Structure formats: structure tokens, C-alpha cells
Amino acid sequence: MTRVITFGTFDVFHVGHVNILERAAKYGDELIVGVSSDKLNFSKKNKYPIYSQEDRIKIIQCIKFVKEVFIEESLEEKLNYIRKFKADILVMGDDWEGRFDWVKDECKVVYLPRTPSISTTEIIEVVRSGRK
Ligand code: C2G
């Protein structure tokens, strides 16, 4: 049984998020997802996500290739989450390339290319500007 873990905010959920979850799931038998808390987002980006953490968790729980979802409270807790959920592989998008190599003693780390041309930030900009 191979367990895969990944992390993200998954705000304004879009196909780039589906793609990374789908590809991550293929690395093992079970995919566990850490959804970053509203507080963690505020500390990282100085703003809160558009969707609340409860709604973001609910969306991820509905994805058919996701086995388990939990709240990620801190980036530094990664190793503890990996141990707690007995993950064998950590998968992240390549915008995080190298950033989590420090857990490599505990589990394999894989960075996957992001889906091009879509991001939460861009969707928010388009909606705010009323651009068509
Ligand atoms: N992603 C992707 N393609 C996109 C957009 C996002 O593959 N076009 C991936 C990211 O690389 C990431 C995941 O989707 O692996 C979630 O992205 P975000 O919601 O932006 O997550 P982030 O705020 O980077 O939080 O501990 C790490 C953090 O919790 C990650």
C-alpha cells in the first residue's frame, strides 16, 4: 500500500487543481490532501482565501481520487503530517521545486509541472476587472 500526500490552498477550485490531484493519486494507492488553513494563508500571503477553509475542504473531499483530507496549519509541520498519515511520497507542483527537499529522509518527494495558463490569482483578476 503506497500512500501519497499533497498540500495546497485550492482556493477558487479549478482544473489545474484537479490535474495535480489526479496525477498525484497515480503515484500510489491512496491520496491524502492537506488543505492550508485560512490562518496559514494569511500568514503566507497577507490575505485570506476567497473560499473559507470549510468550503475548500468540502470541495476536496468530493474528488473521487482523494482518500482523506485534513487541515494544514503550518508549513513547518510537513514532516509531522507525513509521519502521522504514513505517507510514502510527497507530491507538489513545481512552483514549490526544492522547497520540501528537507523531508527526503522520511519520504520520496516529487514536483510535478503546473497546468499552464490557469491560476486562482488570474481568475480573481478577471472576475474583479469584469474582463470578458
Ligand atoms: N497547481 C497546478 N497548476 C496550476 C495551479 C496550481 O498544478 N495551474 C498546483 C500547485 O502547484 C499546488 C496545488 O495545485 O501543488 C495547489 O495550489 P495552491 O492552491 O496555489 O497551493 P499553495 O497556496 O501553493 O499552497 O504546503 C504548501 C501549501 O499549502 C501550498
Short mmCIF file of N, CA, C and O and ligand atoms in Angstrom, two decimals:
data_model
loop_
_atom_site.label_atom_id
_atom_site.label_comp_id
_atom_site.label_asym_id
_atom_site.label_seq_id
_atom_site.Cartn_x
_atom_site.Cartn_y
_atom_site.Cartn_z
N MET A 1 0.85 -1.21 0.00
CA MET A 1 0.00 0.00 0.00
C MET A 1 0.88 1.25 0.00
O MET A 1 1.62 1.50 0.94
N THR A 2 0.82 2.01 -1.05
CA THR A 2 1.60 3.25 -1.14
C THR A 2 0.69 4.44 -0.88
O THR A 2 -0.36 4.57 -1.52
N ARG A 3 1.11 5.30 0.06
CA ARG A 3 0.29 6.47 0.39
C ARG A 3 0.98 7.75 -0.09
O ARG A 3 2.16 7.97 0.19
N VAL A 4 0.21 8.55 -0.79
CA VAL A 4 0.72 9.80 -1.37
C VAL A 4 0.11 10.96 -0.60
O VAL A 4 -1.07 10.92 -0.24
N ILE A 5 0.91 11.99 -0.34
CA ILE A 5 0.38 13.18 0.35
C ILE A 5 0.67 14.42 -0.50
O ILE A 5 1.71 14.49 -1.17
N THR A 6 -0.26 15.36 -0.51
CA THR A 6 -0.01 16.64 -1.18
C THR A 6 -0.67 17.74 -0.37
O THR A 6 -1.53 17.47 0.47
N PHE A 7 -0.27 18.98 -0.64
CA PHE A 7 -0.76 20.13 0.12
C PHE A 7 -1.15 21.26 -0.81
O PHE A 7 -0.56 21.42 -1.89
N GLY A 8 -2.11 22.05 -0.39
CA GLY A 8 -2.44 23.23 -1.20
C GLY A 8 -3.56 24.02 -0.56
O GLY A 8 -4.21 23.58 0.39
N THR A 9 -3.79 25.20 -1.12
CA THR A 9 -4.89 26.05 -0.66
C THR A 9 -6.17 25.68 -1.39
O THR A 9 -7.25 25.63 -0.81
N PHE A 10 -6.03 25.45 -2.70
CA PHE A 10 -7.15 25.05 -3.56
C PHE A 10 -8.29 26.08 -3.48
O PHE A 10 -9.46 25.72 -3.39
N ASP A 11 -7.91 27.36 -3.51
CA ASP A 11 -8.93 28.42 -3.47
C ASP A 11 -9.48 28.64 -4.88
O ASP A 11 -8.75 28.54 -5.87
N VAL A 12 -10.77 28.93 -4.98
CA VAL A 12 -11.44 29.10 -6.28
C VAL A 12 -11.05 27.90 -7.18
O VAL A 12 -10.38 28.05 -8.21
N PHE A 13 -11.46 26.75 -6.73
CA PHE A 13 -11.05 25.46 -7.31
C PHE A 13 -11.17 25.45 -8.84
O PHE A 13 -12.18 25.86 -9.40
N HIS A 14 -10.11 24.98 -9.50
CA HIS A 14 -10.09 24.96 -10.98
C HIS A 14 -9.40 23.71 -11.50
O HIS A 14 -8.89 22.89 -10.72
N VAL A 15 -9.34 23.57 -12.83
CA VAL A 15 -8.86 22.32 -13.44
C VAL A 15 -7.38 22.06 -13.15
O VAL A 15 -6.97 20.89 -13.10
N GLY A 16 -6.59 23.10 -12.92
CA GLY A 16 -5.18 22.89 -12.55
C GLY A 16 -5.09 22.12 -11.23
O GLY A 16 -4.22 21.26 -11.05
N HIS A 17 -6.03 22.39 -10.33
CA HIS A 17 -6.08 21.66 -9.05
C HIS A 17 -6.48 20.21 -9.28
O HIS A 17 -5.90 19.29 -8.72
N VAL A 18 -7.48 20.00 -10.13
CA VAL A 18 -7.91 18.63 -10.45
C VAL A 18 -6.74 17.86 -11.04
O VAL A 18 -6.48 16.72 -10.65
N ASN A 19 -6.03 18.50 -11.97
CA ASN A 19 -4.93 17.81 -12.66
C ASN A 19 -3.84 17.37 -11.68
O ASN A 19 -3.34 16.25 -11.79
N ILE A 20 -3.48 18.23 -10.74
CA ILE A 20 -2.40 17.82 -9.84
C ILE A 20 -2.87 16.71 -8.90
O ILE A 20 -2.13 15.77 -8.62
N LEU A 21 -4.12 16.77 -8.47
CA LEU A 21 -4.64 15.71 -7.59
C LEU A 21 -4.73 14.39 -8.35
O LEU A 21 -4.36 13.34 -7.83
N GLU A 22 -5.16 14.48 -9.60
CA GLU A 22 -5.28 13.26 -10.43
C GLU A 22 -3.91 12.63 -10.66
O GLU A 22 -3.73 11.42 -10.50
N ARG A 23 -2.93 13.46 -10.97
CA ARG A 23 -1.58 12.94 -11.23
C ARG A 23 -0.93 12.44 -9.95
O ARG A 23 -0.26 11.41 -9.94
N ALA A 24 -1.14 13.15 -8.84
CA ALA A 24 -0.57 12.72 -7.55
C ALA A 24 -1.13 11.35 -7.16
O ALA A 24 -0.39 10.47 -6.71
N ALA A 25 -2.43 11.17 -7.36
CA ALA A 25 -3.10 9.91 -6.97
C ALA A 25 -2.48 8.72 -7.69
O ALA A 25 -2.43 7.62 -7.15
N LYS A 26 -2.00 8.95 -8.90
CA LYS A 26 -1.43 7.86 -9.71
C LYS A 26 -0.09 7.35 -9.16
O LYS A 26 0.37 6.30 -9.56
N TYR A 27 0.51 8.11 -8.25
CA TYR A 27 1.78 7.68 -7.66
C TYR A 27 1.62 6.62 -6.57
O TYR A 27 2.59 6.11 -6.05
N GLY A 28 0.37 6.34 -6.20
CA GLY A 28 0.17 5.35 -5.13
C GLY A 28 -1.24 4.81 -5.11
O GLY A 28 -1.98 4.93 -6.09
N ASP A 29 -1.62 4.24 -3.95
CA ASP A 29 -2.95 3.64 -3.82
C ASP A 29 -3.93 4.59 -3.14
O ASP A 29 -5.13 4.52 -3.36
N GLU A 30 -3.39 5.46 -2.28
CA GLU A 30 -4.27 6.38 -1.55
C GLU A 30 -3.67 7.79 -1.56
O GLU A 30 -2.48 7.95 -1.33
N LEU A 31 -4.53 8.77 -1.80
CA LEU A 31 -4.07 10.17 -1.80
C LEU A 31 -4.65 10.91 -0.59
O LEU A 31 -5.87 10.93 -0.39
N ILE A 32 -3.76 11.52 0.17
CA ILE A 32 -4.15 12.31 1.34
C ILE A 32 -3.83 13.76 1.03
O ILE A 32 -2.74 14.06 0.53
N VAL A 33 -4.76 14.66 1.32
CA VAL A 33 -4.57 16.07 0.96
C VAL A 33 -4.63 16.97 2.19
O VAL A 33 -5.61 16.94 2.94
N GLY A 34 -3.60 17.78 2.37
CA GLY A 34 -3.58 18.80 3.41
C GLY A 34 -4.04 20.12 2.80
O GLY A 34 -3.41 20.64 1.88
N VAL A 35 -5.15 20.64 3.30
CA VAL A 35 -5.68 21.92 2.80
C VAL A 35 -5.23 23.01 3.77
O VAL A 35 -5.52 22.94 4.97
N SER A 36 -4.52 24.01 3.24
CA SER A 36 -3.95 25.01 4.14
C SER A 36 -5.05 25.87 4.77
O SER A 36 -6.01 26.29 4.10
N SER A 37 -4.90 26.12 6.05
CA SER A 37 -5.93 26.84 6.81
C SER A 37 -6.00 28.30 6.37
O SER A 37 -5.06 28.83 5.76
N ASP A 38 -7.10 28.95 6.71
CA ASP A 38 -7.23 30.39 6.41
C ASP A 38 -6.11 31.16 7.10
O ASP A 38 -5.52 32.08 6.52
N LYS A 39 -5.81 30.77 8.34
CA LYS A 39 -4.76 31.45 9.11
C LYS A 39 -3.39 31.31 8.45
O LYS A 39 -2.63 32.27 8.35
N LEU A 40 -3.08 30.09 7.98
CA LEU A 40 -1.79 29.85 7.32
C LEU A 40 -1.69 30.72 6.06
O LEU A 40 -0.64 31.30 5.78
N ASN A 41 -2.80 30.82 5.32
CA ASN A 41 -2.78 31.66 4.12
C ASN A 41 -2.52 33.11 4.46
O ASN A 41 -1.79 33.80 3.76
N PHE A 42 -3.16 33.56 5.54
CA PHE A 42 -2.97 34.95 5.92
C PHE A 42 -1.50 35.20 6.28
O PHE A 42 -0.91 36.19 5.87
N SER A 43 -0.91 34.23 6.98
CA SER A 43 0.49 34.43 7.39
C SER A 43 1.44 34.35 6.19
O SER A 43 2.46 35.02 6.16
N LYS A 44 1.08 33.55 5.17
CA LYS A 44 1.95 33.41 3.97
C LYS A 44 1.76 34.57 3.00
O LYS A 44 2.69 35.07 2.40
N LYS A 45 0.49 34.94 2.76
CA LYS A 45 0.18 35.86 1.65
C LYS A 45 -0.41 37.19 2.10
O LYS A 45 -0.77 38.02 1.27
N ASN A 46 -0.59 37.33 3.42
CA ASN A 46 -1.15 38.56 3.96
C ASN A 46 -2.59 38.82 3.49
O ASN A 46 -3.05 39.97 3.47
N LYS A 47 -3.27 37.77 3.05
CA LYS A 47 -4.70 37.89 2.72
C LYS A 47 -5.38 36.53 2.90
O LYS A 47 -4.71 35.49 2.84
N TYR A 48 -6.68 36.59 3.10
CA TYR A 48 -7.43 35.35 3.27
C TYR A 48 -7.90 34.84 1.91
O TYR A 48 -8.14 35.62 0.99
N PRO A 49 -8.06 33.51 1.78
CA PRO A 49 -8.60 32.98 0.52
C PRO A 49 -10.05 33.47 0.31
O PRO A 49 -10.71 33.90 1.26
N ILE A 50 -10.52 33.40 -0.92
CA ILE A 50 -11.91 33.78 -1.22
C ILE A 50 -12.86 32.76 -0.57
O ILE A 50 -13.84 33.13 0.05
N TYR A 51 -12.54 31.47 -0.74
CA TYR A 51 -13.37 30.41 -0.14
C TYR A 51 -12.84 30.11 1.27
O TYR A 51 -11.63 30.04 1.48
N SER A 52 -13.76 29.87 2.20
CA SER A 52 -13.36 29.53 3.58
C SER A 52 -12.70 28.15 3.60
O SER A 52 -12.90 27.34 2.68
N GLN A 53 -11.97 27.86 4.66
CA GLN A 53 -11.31 26.55 4.73
C GLN A 53 -12.34 25.42 4.77
O GLN A 53 -12.12 24.36 4.21
N GLU A 54 -13.49 25.66 5.39
CA GLU A 54 -14.53 24.62 5.43
C GLU A 54 -15.01 24.30 4.02
O GLU A 54 -15.18 23.13 3.66
N ASP A 55 -15.22 25.32 3.21
CA ASP A 55 -15.69 25.10 1.83
C ASP A 55 -14.59 24.45 0.99
O ASP A 55 -14.85 23.56 0.19
N ARG A 56 -13.33 24.88 1.19
CA ARG A 56 -12.23 24.31 0.41
C ARG A 56 -12.05 22.83 0.76
O ARG A 56 -11.84 22.00 -0.13
N ILE A 57 -12.21 22.49 2.02
CA ILE A 57 -12.12 21.08 2.44
C ILE A 57 -13.26 20.27 1.83
O ILE A 57 -13.06 19.17 1.31
N LYS A 58 -14.45 20.82 1.87
CA LYS A 58 -15.63 20.12 1.34
C LYS A 58 -15.45 19.78 -0.14
O LYS A 58 -15.77 18.68 -0.58
N ILE A 59 -14.91 20.74 -0.88
CA ILE A 59 -14.68 20.53 -2.32
C ILE A 59 -13.68 19.39 -2.52
O ILE A 59 -13.91 18.47 -3.30
N ILE A 60 -12.57 19.42 -1.79
CA ILE A 60 -11.53 18.39 -1.97
C ILE A 60 -12.05 17.01 -1.56
O ILE A 60 -11.73 16.00 -2.18
N GLN A 61 -12.90 16.97 -0.54
CA GLN A 61 -13.47 15.69 -0.10
C GLN A 61 -14.34 15.05 -1.18
O GLN A 61 -14.56 13.85 -1.17
N CYS A 62 -14.84 15.86 -2.09
CA CYS A 62 -15.72 15.34 -3.15
C CYS A 62 -14.96 14.78 -4.34
O CYS A 62 -15.56 14.21 -5.24
N ILE A 63 -13.63 14.97 -4.37
CA ILE A 63 -12.85 14.49 -5.51
C ILE A 63 -12.67 12.98 -5.38
O ILE A 63 -12.21 12.50 -4.35
N LYS A 64 -13.01 12.25 -6.44
CA LYS A 64 -13.09 10.79 -6.30
C LYS A 64 -11.75 10.13 -6.08
O LYS A 64 -11.70 9.05 -5.52
N PHE A 65 -10.65 10.75 -6.48
CA PHE A 65 -9.37 10.11 -6.24
C PHE A 65 -8.66 10.61 -4.97
O PHE A 65 -7.49 10.38 -4.78
N VAL A 66 -9.42 11.27 -4.09
CA VAL A 66 -8.87 11.70 -2.80
C VAL A 66 -9.44 10.81 -1.70
O VAL A 66 -10.65 10.64 -1.58
N LYS A 67 -8.54 10.25 -0.88
CA LYS A 67 -8.96 9.33 0.18
C LYS A 67 -9.28 10.08 1.48
O LYS A 67 -10.26 9.80 2.13
N GLU A 68 -8.40 11.03 1.83
CA GLU A 68 -8.53 11.70 3.13
C GLU A 68 -8.09 13.16 3.05
O GLU A 68 -7.15 13.47 2.32
N VAL A 69 -8.75 14.01 3.80
CA VAL A 69 -8.43 15.44 3.78
C VAL A 69 -8.24 15.93 5.21
O VAL A 69 -8.98 15.52 6.10
N PHE A 70 -7.25 16.78 5.41
CA PHE A 70 -7.05 17.38 6.73
C PHE A 70 -6.60 18.83 6.56
O PHE A 70 -6.26 19.26 5.46
N ILE A 71 -6.63 19.58 7.65
CA ILE A 71 -6.21 20.99 7.62
C ILE A 71 -4.71 21.11 7.86
O ILE A 71 -4.19 20.54 8.82
N GLU A 72 -4.03 21.82 6.96
CA GLU A 72 -2.60 22.11 7.14
C GLU A 72 -2.49 23.44 7.90
O GLU A 72 -2.85 24.48 7.37
N GLU A 73 -1.97 23.36 9.12
CA GLU A 73 -1.91 24.57 9.96
C GLU A 73 -0.61 25.33 9.79
O GLU A 73 -0.56 26.53 10.05
N SER A 74 0.46 24.60 9.38
CA SER A 74 1.77 25.25 9.30
C SER A 74 2.67 24.54 8.29
O SER A 74 2.65 23.31 8.20
N LEU A 75 3.45 25.31 7.54
CA LEU A 75 4.36 24.72 6.54
C LEU A 75 5.45 23.90 7.22
O LEU A 75 5.91 22.89 6.68
N GLU A 76 5.84 24.33 8.41
CA GLU A 76 6.93 23.65 9.13
C GLU A 76 6.53 22.29 9.69
O GLU A 76 7.36 21.51 10.10
N GLU A 77 5.21 22.04 9.72
CA GLU A 77 4.71 20.78 10.29
C GLU A 77 4.72 19.65 9.26
O GLU A 77 4.26 18.54 9.56
N LYS A 78 5.23 19.91 8.08
CA LYS A 78 5.15 18.91 6.99
C LYS A 78 5.60 17.52 7.42
O LYS A 78 4.93 16.53 7.13
N LEU A 79 6.73 17.48 8.08
CA LEU A 79 7.29 16.18 8.47
C LEU A 79 6.33 15.46 9.42
O LEU A 79 6.13 14.24 9.31
N ASN A 80 5.72 16.20 10.32
CA ASN A 80 4.78 15.58 11.26
C ASN A 80 3.56 15.04 10.54
O ASN A 80 3.07 13.95 10.85
N TYR A 81 3.06 15.80 9.55
CA TYR A 81 1.91 15.32 8.77
C TYR A 81 2.29 14.06 7.99
O TYR A 81 1.52 13.11 7.91
N ILE A 82 3.50 14.07 7.42
CA ILE A 82 3.97 12.91 6.64
C ILE A 82 4.02 11.67 7.54
O ILE A 82 3.57 10.59 7.15
N ARG A 83 4.49 11.85 8.74
CA ARG A 83 4.58 10.73 9.70
C ARG A 83 3.18 10.30 10.14
O ARG A 83 2.86 9.12 10.16
N LYS A 84 2.38 11.27 10.51
CA LYS A 84 1.04 10.98 11.02
C LYS A 84 0.21 10.17 10.01
O LYS A 84 -0.48 9.23 10.37
N PHE A 85 0.30 10.58 8.74
CA PHE A 85 -0.51 9.90 7.71
C PHE A 85 0.26 8.78 7.01
O PHE A 85 -0.20 8.23 6.03
N LYS A 86 1.46 8.48 7.53
CA LYS A 86 2.29 7.40 6.99
C LYS A 86 2.45 7.49 5.47
O LYS A 86 2.29 6.52 4.74
N ALA A 87 2.77 8.71 5.02
CA ALA A 87 2.91 8.93 3.58
C ALA A 87 4.27 8.43 3.08
O ALA A 87 5.29 8.57 3.77
N ASP A 88 4.26 7.82 1.90
CA ASP A 88 5.50 7.33 1.28
C ASP A 88 6.05 8.34 0.27
O ASP A 88 7.23 8.36 -0.01
N ILE A 89 5.14 9.14 -0.30
CA ILE A 89 5.55 10.09 -1.33
C ILE A 89 4.86 11.44 -1.09
O ILE A 89 3.65 11.48 -0.82
N LEU A 90 5.64 12.52 -1.19
CA LEU A 90 5.07 13.87 -1.16
C LEU A 90 5.08 14.40 -2.58
O LEU A 90 6.12 14.41 -3.24
N VAL A 91 3.91 14.81 -3.07
CA VAL A 91 3.82 15.39 -4.42
C VAL A 91 3.45 16.86 -4.29
O VAL A 91 2.53 17.20 -3.55
N MET A 92 4.19 17.73 -5.00
CA MET A 92 3.85 19.16 -5.02
C MET A 92 4.01 19.69 -6.44
O MET A 92 4.77 19.13 -7.23
N GLY A 93 3.36 20.79 -6.75
CA GLY A 93 3.55 21.45 -8.03
C GLY A 93 4.95 22.05 -8.09
O GLY A 93 5.55 22.33 -7.05
N ASP A 94 5.46 22.26 -9.30
CA ASP A 94 6.86 22.68 -9.41
C ASP A 94 7.09 24.16 -9.06
O ASP A 94 8.22 24.64 -9.09
N ASP A 95 6.01 24.88 -8.69
CA ASP A 95 6.23 26.21 -8.13
C ASP A 95 6.88 26.08 -6.74
O ASP A 95 7.40 27.05 -6.20
N TRP A 96 6.85 24.85 -6.19
CA TRP A 96 7.47 24.58 -4.88
C TRP A 96 8.78 23.83 -5.03
O TRP A 96 9.34 23.36 -4.03
N GLU A 97 9.28 23.70 -6.27
CA GLU A 97 10.51 22.94 -6.57
C GLU A 97 11.62 23.19 -5.54
O GLU A 97 12.01 24.34 -5.30
N GLY A 98 12.09 22.10 -4.92
CA GLY A 98 13.20 22.20 -3.98
C GLY A 98 12.83 22.60 -2.56
O GLY A 98 13.59 22.38 -1.62
N ARG A 99 11.64 23.18 -2.39
CA ARG A 99 11.28 23.78 -1.09
C ARG A 99 11.02 22.74 0.00
O ARG A 99 11.10 23.06 1.19
N PHE A 100 10.70 21.52 -0.42
CA PHE A 100 10.40 20.49 0.59
C PHE A 100 11.37 19.33 0.52
O PHE A 100 11.10 18.25 1.04
N ASP A 101 12.54 19.58 -0.05
CA ASP A 101 13.56 18.53 -0.14
C ASP A 101 14.04 18.08 1.25
O ASP A 101 14.54 16.98 1.39
N TRP A 102 13.82 18.93 2.25
CA TRP A 102 14.27 18.60 3.61
C TRP A 102 13.50 17.42 4.23
O TRP A 102 13.92 16.92 5.27
N VAL A 103 12.42 16.96 3.59
CA VAL A 103 11.71 15.78 4.16
C VAL A 103 12.15 14.48 3.49
O VAL A 103 11.61 13.42 3.78
N LYS A 104 13.14 14.59 2.60
CA LYS A 104 13.53 13.44 1.76
C LYS A 104 14.02 12.22 2.54
O LYS A 104 14.01 11.11 2.01
N ASP A 105 14.46 12.41 3.78
CA ASP A 105 14.88 11.25 4.58
C ASP A 105 13.67 10.42 4.98
O ASP A 105 13.77 9.22 5.21
N GLU A 106 12.54 11.09 5.05
CA GLU A 106 11.31 10.45 5.54
C GLU A 106 10.46 9.86 4.40
O GLU A 106 9.82 8.84 4.57
N CYS A 107 10.43 10.54 3.25
CA CYS A 107 9.63 10.04 2.13
C CYS A 107 10.17 10.60 0.81
O CYS A 107 10.92 11.57 0.80
N LYS A 108 9.73 9.97 -0.28
CA LYS A 108 10.13 10.42 -1.61
C LYS A 108 9.45 11.77 -1.89
O LYS A 108 8.31 11.96 -1.46
N VAL A 109 10.10 12.66 -2.61
CA VAL A 109 9.49 13.96 -2.94
C VAL A 109 9.46 14.13 -4.46
O VAL A 109 10.48 13.97 -5.12
N VAL A 110 8.29 14.43 -4.98
CA VAL A 110 8.12 14.59 -6.43
C VAL A 110 7.48 15.96 -6.70
O VAL A 110 6.49 16.31 -6.07
N TYR A 111 8.07 16.73 -7.63
CA TYR A 111 7.48 18.00 -8.04
C TYR A 111 6.94 17.83 -9.46
O TYR A 111 7.69 17.42 -10.35
N LEU A 112 5.67 18.14 -9.66
CA LEU A 112 5.07 17.95 -10.99
C LEU A 112 4.84 19.31 -11.65
O LEU A 112 4.55 20.30 -10.97
N PRO A 113 4.97 19.35 -12.98
CA PRO A 113 4.74 20.63 -13.67
C PRO A 113 3.31 21.13 -13.46
O PRO A 113 2.37 20.35 -13.48
N ARG A 114 3.18 22.43 -13.27
CA ARG A 114 1.85 23.03 -13.12
C ARG A 114 1.10 23.01 -14.44
O ARG A 114 1.70 23.02 -15.50
N THR A 115 -0.22 23.01 -14.36
CA THR A 115 -1.04 23.16 -15.57
C THR A 115 -0.87 24.59 -16.06
O THR A 115 -1.09 25.54 -15.29
N PRO A 116 -0.49 24.77 -17.33
CA PRO A 116 -0.27 26.14 -17.80
C PRO A 116 -1.57 26.95 -17.95
O PRO A 116 -2.64 26.37 -18.07
N SER A 117 -1.41 28.25 -17.93
CA SER A 117 -2.48 29.21 -18.27
C SER A 117 -3.69 29.24 -17.37
O SER A 117 -4.75 29.70 -17.78
N ILE A 118 -3.58 28.69 -16.15
CA ILE A 118 -4.71 28.86 -15.22
C ILE A 118 -4.19 29.02 -13.79
O ILE A 118 -3.29 28.29 -13.38
N SER A 119 -4.75 29.99 -13.11
CA SER A 119 -4.40 30.15 -11.70
C SER A 119 -5.52 30.88 -10.98
O SER A 119 -6.28 31.65 -11.59
N THR A 120 -5.60 30.64 -9.68
CA THR A 120 -6.61 31.31 -8.85
C THR A 120 -6.45 32.82 -8.96
O THR A 120 -7.43 33.55 -9.12
N THR A 121 -5.19 33.28 -8.91
CA THR A 121 -4.94 34.73 -8.96
C THR A 121 -5.50 35.33 -10.25
O THR A 121 -6.15 36.38 -10.23
N GLU A 122 -5.28 34.61 -11.36
CA GLU A 122 -5.75 35.15 -12.64
C GLU A 122 -7.29 35.15 -12.72
O GLU A 122 -7.88 36.11 -13.21
N ILE A 123 -7.90 34.10 -12.20
CA ILE A 123 -9.37 34.04 -12.20
C ILE A 123 -9.93 35.22 -11.40
O ILE A 123 -10.85 35.91 -11.84
N ILE A 124 -9.33 35.46 -10.23
CA ILE A 124 -9.81 36.56 -9.38
C ILE A 124 -9.66 37.90 -10.12
O ILE A 124 -10.57 38.73 -10.11
N GLU A 125 -8.51 38.07 -10.80
CA GLU A 125 -8.29 39.33 -11.55
C GLU A 125 -9.33 39.51 -12.65
O GLU A 125 -9.87 40.59 -12.84
N VAL A 126 -9.61 38.43 -13.40
CA VAL A 126 -10.59 38.51 -14.49
C VAL A 126 -11.96 38.87 -13.93
O VAL A 126 -12.65 39.75 -14.45
N VAL A 127 -12.36 38.20 -12.86
CA VAL A 127 -13.68 38.46 -12.27
C VAL A 127 -13.76 39.90 -11.76
O VAL A 127 -14.72 40.62 -12.03
N ARG A 128 -12.71 40.34 -11.07
CA ARG A 128 -12.71 41.71 -10.50
C ARG A 128 -12.76 42.78 -11.58
O ARG A 128 -13.42 43.79 -11.43
N SER A 129 -12.04 42.52 -12.69
CA SER A 129 -11.96 43.55 -13.73
C SER A 129 -13.18 43.53 -14.65
O SER A 129 -13.37 44.45 -15.44
N GLY A 130 -13.95 42.45 -14.57
CA GLY A 130 -15.11 42.34 -15.46
C GLY A 130 -14.70 42.03 -16.89
O GLY A 130 -15.51 42.13 -17.82
N ARG A 131 -13.41 41.64 -17.08
CA ARG A 131 -12.86 41.33 -18.40
C ARG A 131 -13.60 40.14 -19.00
O ARG A 131 -13.97 39.21 -18.31
N LYS A 132 -13.80 40.16 -20.36
CA LYS A 132 -14.51 39.04 -21.00
C LYS A 132 -13.53 38.22 -21.82
O LYS A 132 -12.54 38.73 -22.29
N1 C2G B 1 -1.34 23.89 -9.34
C1 C2G B 1 -1.05 23.35 -10.59
N2 C2G B 1 -1.38 24.05 -11.72
C2 C2G B 1 -1.98 25.27 -11.63
C3 C2G B 1 -2.27 25.81 -10.38
C4 C2G B 1 -1.95 25.10 -9.23
O1 C2G B 1 -0.50 22.25 -10.72
N3 C2G B 1 -2.26 25.92 -12.77
C5 C2G B 1 -0.96 23.13 -8.14
C6 C2G B 1 0.11 23.83 -7.29
O2 C2G B 1 1.40 23.63 -7.86
C7 C2G B 1 -0.05 23.15 -5.95
C8 C2G B 1 -1.56 22.83 -5.93
O3 C2G B 1 -2.04 22.97 -7.28
O4 C2G B 1 0.69 21.95 -5.88
C9 C2G B 1 -2.32 23.77 -5.03
O5 C2G B 1 -2.00 25.08 -5.43
P1 C2G B 1 -2.34 26.30 -4.48
O6 C2G B 1 -3.75 26.22 -4.06
O7 C2G B 1 -1.84 27.54 -5.12
O8 C2G B 1 -1.48 25.93 -3.19
P2 C2G B 1 -0.48 26.85 -2.39
O9 C2G B 1 -1.13 28.10 -1.94
O10 C2G B 1 0.78 26.91 -3.20
O11 C2G B 1 -0.27 26.01 -1.04
O12 C2G B 1 2.25 23.45 1.96
C10 C2G B 1 2.14 24.04 0.72
C11 C2G B 1 0.97 24.92 0.56
O13 C2G B 1 -0.14 24.53 1.30
C12 C2G B 1 0.67 25.03 -0.91
#
